[in-house]
PDB file of C-alpha atoms in Angstrom:
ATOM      1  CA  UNK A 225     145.428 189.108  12.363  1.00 84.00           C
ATOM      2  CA  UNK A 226     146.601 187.568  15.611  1.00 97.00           C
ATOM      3  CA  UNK A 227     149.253 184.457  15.410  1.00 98.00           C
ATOM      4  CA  UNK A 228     150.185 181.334  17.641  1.00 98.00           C
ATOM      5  CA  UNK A 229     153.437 180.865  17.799  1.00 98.00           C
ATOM      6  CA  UNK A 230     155.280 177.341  18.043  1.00 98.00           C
ATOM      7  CA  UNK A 231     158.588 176.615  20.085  1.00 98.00           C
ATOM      8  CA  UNK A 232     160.857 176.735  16.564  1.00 97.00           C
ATOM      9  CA  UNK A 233     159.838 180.347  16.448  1.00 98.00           C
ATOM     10  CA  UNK A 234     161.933 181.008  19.742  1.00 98.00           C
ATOM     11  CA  UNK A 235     164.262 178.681  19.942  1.00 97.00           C
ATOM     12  CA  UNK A 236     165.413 179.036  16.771  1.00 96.00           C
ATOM     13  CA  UNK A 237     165.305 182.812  16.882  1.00 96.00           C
ATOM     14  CA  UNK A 238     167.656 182.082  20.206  1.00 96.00           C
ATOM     15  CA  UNK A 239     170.211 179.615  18.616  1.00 94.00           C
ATOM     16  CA  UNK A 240     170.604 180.841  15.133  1.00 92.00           C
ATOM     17  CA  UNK A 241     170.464 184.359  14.252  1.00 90.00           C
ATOM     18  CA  UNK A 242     168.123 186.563  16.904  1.00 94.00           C
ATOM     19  CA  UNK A 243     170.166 186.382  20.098  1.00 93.00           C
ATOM     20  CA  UNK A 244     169.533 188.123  22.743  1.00 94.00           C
ATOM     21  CA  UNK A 245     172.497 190.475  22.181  1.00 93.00           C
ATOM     22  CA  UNK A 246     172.273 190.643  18.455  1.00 92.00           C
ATOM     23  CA  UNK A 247     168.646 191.007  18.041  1.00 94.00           C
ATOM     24  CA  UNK A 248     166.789 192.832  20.925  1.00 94.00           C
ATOM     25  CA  UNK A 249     164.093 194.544  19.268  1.00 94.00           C
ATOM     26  CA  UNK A 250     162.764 191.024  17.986  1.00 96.00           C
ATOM     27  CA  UNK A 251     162.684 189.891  21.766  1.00 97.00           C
ATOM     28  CA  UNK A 252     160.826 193.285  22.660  1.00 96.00           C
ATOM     29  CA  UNK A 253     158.380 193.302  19.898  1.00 97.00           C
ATOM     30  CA  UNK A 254     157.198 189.727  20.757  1.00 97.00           C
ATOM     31  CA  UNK A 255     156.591 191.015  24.645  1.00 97.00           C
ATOM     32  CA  UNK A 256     154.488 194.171  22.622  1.00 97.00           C
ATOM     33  CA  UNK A 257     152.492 192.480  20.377  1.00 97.00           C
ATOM     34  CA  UNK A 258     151.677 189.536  23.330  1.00 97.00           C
ATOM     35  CA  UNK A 259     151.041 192.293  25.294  1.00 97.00           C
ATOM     36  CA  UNK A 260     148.471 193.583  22.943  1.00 97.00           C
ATOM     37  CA  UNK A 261     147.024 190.111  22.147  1.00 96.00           C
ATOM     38  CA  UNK A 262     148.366 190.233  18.868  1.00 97.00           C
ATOM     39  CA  UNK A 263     150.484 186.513  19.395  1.00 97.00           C
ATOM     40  CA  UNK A 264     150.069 184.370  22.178  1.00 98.00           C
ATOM     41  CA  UNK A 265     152.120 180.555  22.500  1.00 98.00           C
ATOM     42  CA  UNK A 266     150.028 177.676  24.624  1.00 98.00           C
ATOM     43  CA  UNK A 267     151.526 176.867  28.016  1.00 98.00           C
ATOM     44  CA  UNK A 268     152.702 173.499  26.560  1.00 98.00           C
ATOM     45  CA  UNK A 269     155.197 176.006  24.406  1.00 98.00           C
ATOM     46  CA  UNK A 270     156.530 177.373  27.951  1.00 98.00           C
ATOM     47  CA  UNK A 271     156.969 174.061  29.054  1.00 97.00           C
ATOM     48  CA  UNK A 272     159.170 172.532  25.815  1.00 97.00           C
ATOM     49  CA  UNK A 273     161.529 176.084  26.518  1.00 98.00           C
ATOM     50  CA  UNK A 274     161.927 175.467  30.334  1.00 96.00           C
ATOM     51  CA  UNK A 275     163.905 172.225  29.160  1.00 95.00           C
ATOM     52  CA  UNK A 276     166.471 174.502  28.014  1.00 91.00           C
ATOM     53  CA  UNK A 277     167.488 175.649  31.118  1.00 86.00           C
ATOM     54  CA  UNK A 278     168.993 178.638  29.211  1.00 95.00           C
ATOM     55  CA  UNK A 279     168.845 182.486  28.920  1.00 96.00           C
ATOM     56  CA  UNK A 280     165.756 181.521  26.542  1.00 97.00           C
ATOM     57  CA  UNK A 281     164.242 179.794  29.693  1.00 97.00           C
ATOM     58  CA  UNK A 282     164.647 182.654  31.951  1.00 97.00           C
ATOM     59  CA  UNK A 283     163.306 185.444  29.146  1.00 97.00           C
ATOM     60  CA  UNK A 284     160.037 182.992  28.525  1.00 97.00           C
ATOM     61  CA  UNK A 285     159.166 182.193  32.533  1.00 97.00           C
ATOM     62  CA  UNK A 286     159.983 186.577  33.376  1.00 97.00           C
ATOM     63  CA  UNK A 287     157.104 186.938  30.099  1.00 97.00           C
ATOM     64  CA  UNK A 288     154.932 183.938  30.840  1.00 97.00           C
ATOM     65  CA  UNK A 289     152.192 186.261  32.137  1.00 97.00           C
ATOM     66  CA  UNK A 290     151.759 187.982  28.773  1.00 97.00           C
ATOM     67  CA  UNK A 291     153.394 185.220  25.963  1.00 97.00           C
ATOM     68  CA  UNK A 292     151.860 182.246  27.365  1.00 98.00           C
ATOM     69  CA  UNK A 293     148.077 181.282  27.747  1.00 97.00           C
ATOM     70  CA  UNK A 294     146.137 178.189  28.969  1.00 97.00           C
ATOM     71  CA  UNK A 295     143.889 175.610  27.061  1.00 97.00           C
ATOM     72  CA  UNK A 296     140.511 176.686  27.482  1.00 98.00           C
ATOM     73  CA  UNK A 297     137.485 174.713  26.886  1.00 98.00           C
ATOM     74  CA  UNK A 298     137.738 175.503  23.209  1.00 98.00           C
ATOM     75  CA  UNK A 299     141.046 174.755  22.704  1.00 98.00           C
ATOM     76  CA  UNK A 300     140.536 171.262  24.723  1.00 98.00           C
ATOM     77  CA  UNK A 301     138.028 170.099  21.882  1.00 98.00           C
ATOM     78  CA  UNK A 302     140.305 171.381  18.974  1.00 98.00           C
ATOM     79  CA  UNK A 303     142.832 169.199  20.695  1.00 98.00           C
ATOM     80  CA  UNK A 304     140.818 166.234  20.694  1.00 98.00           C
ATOM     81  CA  UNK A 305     139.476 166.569  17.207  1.00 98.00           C
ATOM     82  CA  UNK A 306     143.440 167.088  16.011  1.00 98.00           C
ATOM     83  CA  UNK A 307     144.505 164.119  18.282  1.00 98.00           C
ATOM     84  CA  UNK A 308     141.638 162.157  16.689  1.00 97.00           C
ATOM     85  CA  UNK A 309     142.812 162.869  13.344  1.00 95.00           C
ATOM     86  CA  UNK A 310     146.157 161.942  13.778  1.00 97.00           C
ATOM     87  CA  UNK A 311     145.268 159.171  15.506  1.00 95.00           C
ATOM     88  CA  UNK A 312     143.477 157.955  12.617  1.00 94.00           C
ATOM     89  CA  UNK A 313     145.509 159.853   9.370  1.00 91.00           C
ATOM     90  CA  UNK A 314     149.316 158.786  10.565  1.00 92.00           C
ATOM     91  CA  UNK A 315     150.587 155.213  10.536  1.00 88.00           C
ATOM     92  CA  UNK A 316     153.477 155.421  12.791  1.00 87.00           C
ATOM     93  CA  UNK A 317     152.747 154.955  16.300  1.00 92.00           C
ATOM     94  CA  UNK A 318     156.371 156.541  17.083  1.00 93.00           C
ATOM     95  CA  UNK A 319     155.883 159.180  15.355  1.00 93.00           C
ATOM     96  CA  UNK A 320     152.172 159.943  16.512  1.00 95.00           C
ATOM     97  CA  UNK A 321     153.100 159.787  19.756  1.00 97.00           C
ATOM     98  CA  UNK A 322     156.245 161.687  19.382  1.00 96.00           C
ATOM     99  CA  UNK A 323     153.729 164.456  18.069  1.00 97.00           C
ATOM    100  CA  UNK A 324     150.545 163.963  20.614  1.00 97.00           C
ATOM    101  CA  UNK A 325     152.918 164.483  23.414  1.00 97.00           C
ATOM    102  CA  UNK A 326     154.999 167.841  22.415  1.00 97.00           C
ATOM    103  CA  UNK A 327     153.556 171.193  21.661  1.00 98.00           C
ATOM    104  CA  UNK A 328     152.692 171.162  18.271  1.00 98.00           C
ATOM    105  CA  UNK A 329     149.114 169.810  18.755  1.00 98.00           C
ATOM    106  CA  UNK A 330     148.803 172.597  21.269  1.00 98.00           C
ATOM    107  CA  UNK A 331     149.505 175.720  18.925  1.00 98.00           C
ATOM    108  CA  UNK A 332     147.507 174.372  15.987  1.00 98.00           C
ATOM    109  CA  UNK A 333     144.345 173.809  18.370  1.00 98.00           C
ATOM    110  CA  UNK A 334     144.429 177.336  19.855  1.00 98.00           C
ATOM    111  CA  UNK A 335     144.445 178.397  16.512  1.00 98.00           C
ATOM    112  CA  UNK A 336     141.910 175.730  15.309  1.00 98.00           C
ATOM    113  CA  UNK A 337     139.503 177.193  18.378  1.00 98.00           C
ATOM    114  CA  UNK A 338     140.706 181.026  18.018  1.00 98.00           C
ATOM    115  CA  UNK A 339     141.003 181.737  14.134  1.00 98.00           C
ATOM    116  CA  UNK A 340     144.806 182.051  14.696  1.00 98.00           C
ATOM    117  CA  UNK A 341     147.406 182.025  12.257  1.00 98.00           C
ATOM    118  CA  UNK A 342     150.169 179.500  13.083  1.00 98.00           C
ATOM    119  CA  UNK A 343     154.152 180.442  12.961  1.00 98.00           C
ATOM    120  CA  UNK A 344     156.535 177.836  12.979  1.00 97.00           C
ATOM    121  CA  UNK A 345     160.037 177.516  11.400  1.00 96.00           C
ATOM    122  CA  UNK A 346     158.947 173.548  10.947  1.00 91.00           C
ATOM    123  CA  UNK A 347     159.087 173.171   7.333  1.00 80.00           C
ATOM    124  CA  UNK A 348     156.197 170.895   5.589  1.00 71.00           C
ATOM    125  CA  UNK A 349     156.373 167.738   3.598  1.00 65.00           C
ATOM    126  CA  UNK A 350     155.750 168.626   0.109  1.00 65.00           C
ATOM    127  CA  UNK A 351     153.371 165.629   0.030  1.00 68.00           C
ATOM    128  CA  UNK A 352     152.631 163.110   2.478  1.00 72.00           C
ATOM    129  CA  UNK A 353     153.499 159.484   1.628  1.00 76.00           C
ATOM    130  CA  UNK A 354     150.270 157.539   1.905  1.00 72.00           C
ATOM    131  CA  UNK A 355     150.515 153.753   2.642  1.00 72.00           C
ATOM    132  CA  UNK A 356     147.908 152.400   0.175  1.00 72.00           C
ATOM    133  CA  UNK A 357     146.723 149.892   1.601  1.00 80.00           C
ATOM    134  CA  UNK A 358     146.254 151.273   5.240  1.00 82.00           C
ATOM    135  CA  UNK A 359     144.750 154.502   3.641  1.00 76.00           C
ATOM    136  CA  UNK A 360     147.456 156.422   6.287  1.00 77.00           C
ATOM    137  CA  UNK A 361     150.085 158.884   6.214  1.00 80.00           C
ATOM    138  CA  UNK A 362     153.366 157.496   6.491  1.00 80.00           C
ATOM    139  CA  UNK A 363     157.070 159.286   8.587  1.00 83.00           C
ATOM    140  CA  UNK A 364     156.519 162.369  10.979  1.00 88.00           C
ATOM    141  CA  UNK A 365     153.757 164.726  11.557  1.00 94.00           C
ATOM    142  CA  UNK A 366     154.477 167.855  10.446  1.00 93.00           C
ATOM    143  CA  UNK A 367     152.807 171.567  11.929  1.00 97.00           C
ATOM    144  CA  UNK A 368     152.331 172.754   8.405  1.00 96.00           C
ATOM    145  CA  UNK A 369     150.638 169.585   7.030  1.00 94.00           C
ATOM    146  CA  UNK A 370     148.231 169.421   9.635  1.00 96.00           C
ATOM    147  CA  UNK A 371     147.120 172.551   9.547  1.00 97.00           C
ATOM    148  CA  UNK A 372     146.862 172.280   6.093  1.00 94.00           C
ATOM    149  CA  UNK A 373     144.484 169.467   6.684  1.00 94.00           C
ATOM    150  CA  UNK A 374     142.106 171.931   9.171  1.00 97.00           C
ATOM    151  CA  UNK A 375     142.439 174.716   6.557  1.00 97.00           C
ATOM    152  CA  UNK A 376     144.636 176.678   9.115  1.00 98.00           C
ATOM    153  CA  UNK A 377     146.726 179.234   7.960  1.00 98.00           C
ATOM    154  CA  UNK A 378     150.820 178.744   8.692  1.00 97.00           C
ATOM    155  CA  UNK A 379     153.348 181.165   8.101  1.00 97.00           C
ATOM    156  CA  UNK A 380     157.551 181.543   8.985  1.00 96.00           C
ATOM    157  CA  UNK A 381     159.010 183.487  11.726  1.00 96.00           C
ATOM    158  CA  UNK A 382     160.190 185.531   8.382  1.00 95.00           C
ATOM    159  CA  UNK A 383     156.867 186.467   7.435  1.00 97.00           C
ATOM    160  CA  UNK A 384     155.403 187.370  10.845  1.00 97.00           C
ATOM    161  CA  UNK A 385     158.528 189.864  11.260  1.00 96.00           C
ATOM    162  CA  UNK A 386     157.177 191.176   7.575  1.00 96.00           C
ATOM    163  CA  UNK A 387     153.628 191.086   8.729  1.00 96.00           C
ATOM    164  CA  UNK A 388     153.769 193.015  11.846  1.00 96.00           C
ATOM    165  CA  UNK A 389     156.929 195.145  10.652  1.00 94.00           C
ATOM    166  CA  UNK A 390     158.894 194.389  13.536  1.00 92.00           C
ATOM    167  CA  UNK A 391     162.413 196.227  13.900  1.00 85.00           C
ATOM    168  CA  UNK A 392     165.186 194.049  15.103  1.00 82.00           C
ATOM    169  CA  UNK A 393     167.595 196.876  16.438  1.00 76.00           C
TER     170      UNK A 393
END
């Protein structure tokens, strides 16, 4: 199996309970299993962690060679048929926007185009609201509901430390 990772997945790992300091074998496990094209994160992911400014910044721009990887063709069309869809699918301008322009389109199109699983620590709406007379989701796009709705797998930083057994010492 080989996983695309979404910003949550570091960030979070960062802020709340895999610092640096705490938690360095989680840090050096992603760098392995990048380095052996196990998980990969799209360049947009890169760019949302530069915001930081942080030691979270520094870590992803000194791995960006190995952690980070361009849209390629294939990824550029999974993009556009996930922007179409949401689009379409999601009533809230706001929110589609808010969505279109991040990240999160990013890592569920290189999965869409590379049979990736997707990790995230976004959680998913149980259901979506639909407005029934517009035929359209209602409130914010979610990761885990839209890959739902391109059959893609998703899975928790949790359960990608479980599936590759990595050691956090």
């Amino acid at each position: 199996m080989k996983y695309c990772l979404d910003t949550s997945v570091y960030t979070q790992a960062n802020r709340q309970y895999y610092a640096f300091d705490l938690a360095p074998g989680f840090w050096n496990s992603l760098k392995s299993h990048a380095t052996d094209e196990i998980l990969i994160s799209p360049t947009a992911v890169l760019t949302e962690l530069e915001k930081g400014n942080d030691e979270l910044a520094k870590w992803a721009k000194d791995n960006r060679d190995i952690l980070f990887s361009e849209p390629d063709v294939k990824i550029v069309e999974s993009f556009r048929q996930i922007a179409d869809f949401i689009n379409l699918r999601y009533e809230s301008e706001h929110w589609v926007r808010l969505f279109l322009d991040g990240a999160d389109p990013w890592v569920i199109a290189h999965a869409k185009a590379h049979d990736l699983i997707v990790v995230t620590m976004e959680g998913s709406k149980g259901s979506e609201e639909l407005n029934l007379k517009t035929k359209r989701f209602q409130g914010k796009v979610k990761i885990p509901n839209v890959c739902g709705h391109f059959g893609i797998k998703c899975i928790s930083t949790f359960e990608l430390i479980r599936a590759l057994k990595i050691v956090l010492r």
